[in-house]
Coordinates of C-alpha atoms in Angstrom, one line a residue:
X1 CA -4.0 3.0 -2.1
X2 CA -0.5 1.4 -1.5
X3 CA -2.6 -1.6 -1.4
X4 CA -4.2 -0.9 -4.9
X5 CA -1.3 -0.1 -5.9
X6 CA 1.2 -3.0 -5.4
X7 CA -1.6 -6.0 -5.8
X8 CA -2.7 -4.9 -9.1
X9 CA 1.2 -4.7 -9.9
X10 CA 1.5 -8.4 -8.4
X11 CA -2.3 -9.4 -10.5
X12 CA -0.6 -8.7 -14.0
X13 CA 3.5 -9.9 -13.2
X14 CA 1.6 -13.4 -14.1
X15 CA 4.2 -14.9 -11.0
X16 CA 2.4 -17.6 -8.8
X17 CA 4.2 -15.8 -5.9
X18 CA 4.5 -17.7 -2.7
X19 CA 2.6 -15.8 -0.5
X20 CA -0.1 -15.0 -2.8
X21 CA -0.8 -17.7 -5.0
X22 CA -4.1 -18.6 -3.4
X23 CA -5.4 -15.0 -3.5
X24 CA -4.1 -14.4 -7.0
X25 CA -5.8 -17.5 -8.1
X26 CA -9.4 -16.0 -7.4
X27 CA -8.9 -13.0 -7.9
X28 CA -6.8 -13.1 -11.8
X29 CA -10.2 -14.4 -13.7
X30 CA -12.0 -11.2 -12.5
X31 CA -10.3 -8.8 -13.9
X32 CA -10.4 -9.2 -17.5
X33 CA -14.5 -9.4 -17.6
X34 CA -14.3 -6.4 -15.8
X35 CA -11.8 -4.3 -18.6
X36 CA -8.9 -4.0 -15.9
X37 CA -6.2 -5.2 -18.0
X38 CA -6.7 -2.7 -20.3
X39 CA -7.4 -0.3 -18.2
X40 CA -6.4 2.9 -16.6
X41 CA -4.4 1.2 -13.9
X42 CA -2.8 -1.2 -16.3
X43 CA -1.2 1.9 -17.8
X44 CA -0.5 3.9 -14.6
X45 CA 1.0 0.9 -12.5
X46 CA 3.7 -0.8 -15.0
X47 CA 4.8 -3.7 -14.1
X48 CA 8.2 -2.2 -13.0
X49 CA 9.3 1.3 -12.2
X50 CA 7.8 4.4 -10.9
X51 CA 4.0 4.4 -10.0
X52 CA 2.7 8.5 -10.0
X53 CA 2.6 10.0 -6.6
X54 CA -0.6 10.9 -7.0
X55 CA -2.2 7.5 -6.7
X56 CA -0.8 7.1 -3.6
X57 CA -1.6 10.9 -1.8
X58 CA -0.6 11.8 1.8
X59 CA -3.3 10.1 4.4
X60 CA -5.2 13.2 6.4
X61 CA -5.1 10.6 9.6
X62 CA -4.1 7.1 10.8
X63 CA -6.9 5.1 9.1
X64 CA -8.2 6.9 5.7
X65 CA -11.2 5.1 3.9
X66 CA -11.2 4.6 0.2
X67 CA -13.3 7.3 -0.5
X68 CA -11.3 9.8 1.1
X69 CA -8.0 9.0 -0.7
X70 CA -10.0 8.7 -4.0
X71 CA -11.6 12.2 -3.0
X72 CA -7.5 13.2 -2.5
X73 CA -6.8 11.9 -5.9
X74 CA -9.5 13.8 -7.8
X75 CA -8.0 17.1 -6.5
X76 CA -4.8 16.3 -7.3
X77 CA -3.8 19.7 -9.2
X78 CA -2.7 19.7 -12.6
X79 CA 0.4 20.3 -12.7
X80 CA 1.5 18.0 -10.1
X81 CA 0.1 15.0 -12.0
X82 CA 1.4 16.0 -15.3
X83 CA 5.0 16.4 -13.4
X84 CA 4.0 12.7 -12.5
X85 CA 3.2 11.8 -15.4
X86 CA 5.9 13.2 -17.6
X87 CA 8.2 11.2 -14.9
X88 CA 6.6 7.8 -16.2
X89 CA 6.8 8.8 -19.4
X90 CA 10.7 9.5 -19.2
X91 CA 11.2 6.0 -17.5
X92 CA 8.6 3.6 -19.7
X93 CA 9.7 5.4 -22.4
X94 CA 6.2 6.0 -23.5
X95 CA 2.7 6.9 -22.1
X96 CA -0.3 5.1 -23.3
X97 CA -3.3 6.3 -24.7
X98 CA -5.1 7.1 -21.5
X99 CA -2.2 8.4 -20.1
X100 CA -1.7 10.8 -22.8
X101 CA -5.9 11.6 -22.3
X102 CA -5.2 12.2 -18.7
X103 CA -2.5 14.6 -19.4
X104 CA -4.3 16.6 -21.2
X105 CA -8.0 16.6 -19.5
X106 CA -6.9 16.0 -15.4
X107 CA -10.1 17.0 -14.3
X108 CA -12.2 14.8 -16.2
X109 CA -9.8 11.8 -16.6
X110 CA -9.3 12.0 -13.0
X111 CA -13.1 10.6 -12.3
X112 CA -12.5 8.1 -14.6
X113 CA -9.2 6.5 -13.0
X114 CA -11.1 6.5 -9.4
X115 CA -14.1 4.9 -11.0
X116 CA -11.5 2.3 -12.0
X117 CA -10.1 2.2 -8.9
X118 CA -13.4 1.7 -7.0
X119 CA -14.1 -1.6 -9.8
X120 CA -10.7 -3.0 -8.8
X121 CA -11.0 -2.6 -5.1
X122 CA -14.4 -4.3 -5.2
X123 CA -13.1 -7.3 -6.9
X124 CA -9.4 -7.3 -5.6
X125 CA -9.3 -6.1 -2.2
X126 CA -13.1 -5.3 -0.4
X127 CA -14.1 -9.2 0.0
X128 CA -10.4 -9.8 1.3
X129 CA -10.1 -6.8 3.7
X130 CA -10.8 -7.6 7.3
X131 CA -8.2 -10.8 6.8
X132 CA -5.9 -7.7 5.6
X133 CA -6.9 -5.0 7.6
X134 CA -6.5 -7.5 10.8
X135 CA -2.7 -7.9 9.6
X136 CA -1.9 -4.6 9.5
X137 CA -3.6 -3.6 12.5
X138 CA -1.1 -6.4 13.9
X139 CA 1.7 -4.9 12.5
X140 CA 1.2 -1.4 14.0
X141 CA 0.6 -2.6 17.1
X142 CA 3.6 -3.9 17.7
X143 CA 5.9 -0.7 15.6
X144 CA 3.8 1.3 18.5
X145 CA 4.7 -0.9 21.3
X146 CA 8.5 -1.8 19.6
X147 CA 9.0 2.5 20.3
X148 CA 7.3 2.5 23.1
X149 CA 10.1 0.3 24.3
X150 CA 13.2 0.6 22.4
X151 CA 12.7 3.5 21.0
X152 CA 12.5 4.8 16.9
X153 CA 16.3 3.7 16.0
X154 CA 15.4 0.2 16.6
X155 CA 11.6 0.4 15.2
X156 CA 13.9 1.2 12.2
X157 CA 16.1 -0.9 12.0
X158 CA 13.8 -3.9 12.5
X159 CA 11.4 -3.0 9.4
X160 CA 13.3 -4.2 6.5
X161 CA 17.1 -5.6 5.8
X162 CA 17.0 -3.4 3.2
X163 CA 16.4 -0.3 5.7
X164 CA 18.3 0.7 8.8
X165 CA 19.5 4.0 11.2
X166 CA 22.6 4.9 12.3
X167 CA 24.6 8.1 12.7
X168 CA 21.4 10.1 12.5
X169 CA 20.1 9.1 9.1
X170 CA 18.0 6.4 7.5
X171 CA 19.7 4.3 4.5
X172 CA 17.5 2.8 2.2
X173 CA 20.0 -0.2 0.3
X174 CA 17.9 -0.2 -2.7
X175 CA 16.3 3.4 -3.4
X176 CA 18.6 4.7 -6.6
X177 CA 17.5 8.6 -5.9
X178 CA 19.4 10.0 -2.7
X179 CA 17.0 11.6 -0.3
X180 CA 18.1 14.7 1.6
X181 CA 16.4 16.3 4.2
X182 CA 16.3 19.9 2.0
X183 CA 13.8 17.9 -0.7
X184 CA 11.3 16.0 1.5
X185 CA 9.0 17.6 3.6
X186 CA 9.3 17.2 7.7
X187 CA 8.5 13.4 9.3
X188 CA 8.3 9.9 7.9
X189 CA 5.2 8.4 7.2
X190 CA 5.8 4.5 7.8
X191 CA 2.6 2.3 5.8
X192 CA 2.9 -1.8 6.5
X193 CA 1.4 -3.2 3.8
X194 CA 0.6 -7.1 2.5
X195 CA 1.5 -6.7 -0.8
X196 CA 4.9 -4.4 -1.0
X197 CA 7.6 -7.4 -1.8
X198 CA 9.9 -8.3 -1.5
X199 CA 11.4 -4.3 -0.4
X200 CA 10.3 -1.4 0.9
X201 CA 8.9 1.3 -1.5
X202 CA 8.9 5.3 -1.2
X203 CA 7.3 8.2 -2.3
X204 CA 8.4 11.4 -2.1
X205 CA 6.8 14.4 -2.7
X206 CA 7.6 17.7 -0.8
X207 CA 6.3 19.3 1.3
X208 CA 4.4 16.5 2.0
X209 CA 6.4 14.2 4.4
X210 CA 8.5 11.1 3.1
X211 CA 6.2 8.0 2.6
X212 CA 7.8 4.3 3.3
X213 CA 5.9 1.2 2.7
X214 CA 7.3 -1.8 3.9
X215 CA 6.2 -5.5 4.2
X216 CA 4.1 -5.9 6.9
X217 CA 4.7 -8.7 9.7
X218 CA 2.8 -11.9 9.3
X219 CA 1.9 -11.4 5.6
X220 CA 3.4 -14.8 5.3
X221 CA 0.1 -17.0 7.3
X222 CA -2.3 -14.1 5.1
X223 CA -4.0 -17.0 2.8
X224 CA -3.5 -19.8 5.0
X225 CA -6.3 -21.4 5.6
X226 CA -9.0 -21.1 8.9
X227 CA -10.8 -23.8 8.8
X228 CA -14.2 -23.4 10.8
X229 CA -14.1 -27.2 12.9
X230 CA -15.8 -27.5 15.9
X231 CA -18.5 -25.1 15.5
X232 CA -21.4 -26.7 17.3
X233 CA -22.0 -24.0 20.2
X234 CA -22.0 -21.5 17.4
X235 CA -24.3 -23.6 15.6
X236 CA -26.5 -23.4 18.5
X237 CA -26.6 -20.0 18.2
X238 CA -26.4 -19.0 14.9
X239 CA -27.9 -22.1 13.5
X240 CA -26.4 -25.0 11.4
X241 CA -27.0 -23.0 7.9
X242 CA -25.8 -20.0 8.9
X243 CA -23.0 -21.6 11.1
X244 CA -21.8 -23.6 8.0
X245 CA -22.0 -20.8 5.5
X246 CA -19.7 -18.3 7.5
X247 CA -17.4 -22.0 7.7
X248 CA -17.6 -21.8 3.6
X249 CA -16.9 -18.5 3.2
X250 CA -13.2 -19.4 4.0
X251 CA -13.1 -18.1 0.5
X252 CA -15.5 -15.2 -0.6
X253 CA -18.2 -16.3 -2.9
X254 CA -21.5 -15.5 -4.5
X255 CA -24.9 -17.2 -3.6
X256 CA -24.8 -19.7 -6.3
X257 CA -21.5 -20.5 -5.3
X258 CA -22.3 -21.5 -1.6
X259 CA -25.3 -23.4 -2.4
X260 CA -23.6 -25.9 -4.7
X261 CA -20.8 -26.5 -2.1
X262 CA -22.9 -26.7 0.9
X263 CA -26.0 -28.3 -0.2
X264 CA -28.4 -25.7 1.0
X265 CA -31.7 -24.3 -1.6
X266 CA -30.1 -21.1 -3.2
X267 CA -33.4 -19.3 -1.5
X268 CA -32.0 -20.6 1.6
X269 CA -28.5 -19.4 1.6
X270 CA -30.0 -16.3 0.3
X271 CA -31.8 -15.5 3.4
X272 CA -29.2 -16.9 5.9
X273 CA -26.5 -14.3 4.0
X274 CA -29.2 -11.6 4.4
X275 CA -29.3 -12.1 7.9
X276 CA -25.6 -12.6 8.8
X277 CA -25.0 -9.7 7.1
X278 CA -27.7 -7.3 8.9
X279 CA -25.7 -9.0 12.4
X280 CA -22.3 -7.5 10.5
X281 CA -20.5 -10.9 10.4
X282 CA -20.9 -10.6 6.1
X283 CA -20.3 -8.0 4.0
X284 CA -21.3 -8.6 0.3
X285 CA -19.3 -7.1 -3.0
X286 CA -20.1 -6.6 -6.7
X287 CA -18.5 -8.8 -9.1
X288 CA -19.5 -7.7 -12.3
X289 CA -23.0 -9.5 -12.3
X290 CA -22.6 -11.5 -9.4
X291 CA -22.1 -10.4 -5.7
X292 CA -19.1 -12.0 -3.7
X293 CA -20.1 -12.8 0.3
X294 CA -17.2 -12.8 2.9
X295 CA -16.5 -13.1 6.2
X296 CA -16.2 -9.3 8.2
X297 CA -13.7 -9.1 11.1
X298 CA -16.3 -10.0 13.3
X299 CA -17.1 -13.2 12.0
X300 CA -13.3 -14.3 12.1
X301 CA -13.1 -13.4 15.7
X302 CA -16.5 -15.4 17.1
X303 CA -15.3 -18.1 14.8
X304 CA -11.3 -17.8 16.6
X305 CA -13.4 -17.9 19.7
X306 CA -15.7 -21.1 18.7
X307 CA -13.1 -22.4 17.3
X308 CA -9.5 -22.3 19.7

């Protein structure tokens, strides 16, 4: 959800931002067909200022799906998303129309927003998410081995300029609120994420521990581009359709898409799609009335290994 979160912020700033210009790009002309910019979110995530705590809940484990933080999000009790709520409204000033509808019927609001929520991830961040998932994987990897090693007072130190230890507590340079220990719960939850720029971001919400979302290591070479060259003992065993079409889907597309580009009957990349993705190197995605194709995690690592 901190993902949700900041890339729908990013989606309606209108910036070409510099790491995410190519992303933006495709994903900016889906939204509007789809009612996002009108939305639910577009309400609840402003495009400055305080998000509600209750979009972003308090992960049960180390690798939540979406459904079980939307789950979390439905049973958010009342009175802890009007308290939310009544927080936005003292800092935009104002809440919205389906703000003000939320307030006032949680329980029922509440499906709508994840409903929303599902629509955006589908068209946002689902075709995108191994290349994202596989950067924050990276990221963890080496906080675990950094404290491992050096322990948690460098690990700290080394997320964010912004953020560093000493003397036994943890300074945040840009958080305006102060955060003693006797109003946050017990811990630190730390969350590398791609789109949290150009600063960390917190959320806290006792007794729940302290959440911290900072920019995740190699964010920067996200969106740049793989090209699949020197696929020919792939080809062999994939074939030459299907070899070229995981090539294409460099950039997640529908069926229509991939035929005009690659020259191939729309019957024919239909099938080859339907069988790359029953081998789990596709994973297909609702775009309003088309589907987008892209490339799973497994498909970028045989085509890293094809292609060295």
């Amino acid at each position: 959800m901190w993902e949700v979160g900041t890339s729908f912020r990013l989606l309606r700033s209108g910036t070409a931002h510099p790491v995410h210009r190519t992303w933006a790009e495709q994903v900016r002309p889906r939204l509007a067909p789809a009612g996002l910019e009108r939305g639910w979110l577009a309400e609840l995530v402003p495009s400055w200022g305080y998000v509600p705590d209750f979009l972003n809940p308090a992960p049960t484990g180390p690798a939540p799906t979406l459904d079980q933080e939307l789950a979390a999000i439905r049973a958010t009790p009342a009175y802890r998303l009007r308290q939310d709520l009544d927080r936005l409204q003292q800092e935009q000033g104002r809440l919205g129309p389906r703000s003000r509808s939320l307030y006032a019927e949680p329980r029922s609001c509440l499906l709508r927003v994840t409903e929303e929520i599902e629509t955006y991830w589908e068209l946002a961040l689902a075709p995108y998410w191994a290349r994202i998932l596989a950067v924050l994987d990276a990221d963890l990897f080496h906080r675990a081995r950094q404290v491992a090693e050096h322990g948690t007072g460098q690990l700290l130190n080394d997320l964010h300029p912004s953020v560093s230890w000493d003397d036994n507590a943890l300074q945040l340079a840009y958080r305006k609120r102060a955060l003693p220990r006797q109003t946050a719960g017990a811990g630190l939850l730390l969350i590398p994420s791609a789109f949290t720029t150009p600063g960390p971001l917190t959320r806290v919400t006792w007794p729940e521990p302290p959440q911290l979302a900072y920019p995740a290591r190699g964010v920067g070479s996200l969106w740049e581009p793989r090209p699949a060259t020197g696929t020919d003992a792939l080809a062999a065993v994939l074939g030459r359709s299907r070899t070229l079409l995981l090539g294409e889907l460099e950039i997640p597309a529908s069926t229509t898409d991939l035929a005009h580009r690659t020259g191939l009957s729309p019957a024919g990349v239909s099938q080859s799609l339907t069988a790359l993705r029953a081998a789990g190197l596709v994973s297909a995605h609702r775009a309003g009335r088309s589907v987008l194709y892209a490339r799973t995690a497994a498909a970028e690592s045989l085509l890293a290994a094809a292609c060295p």
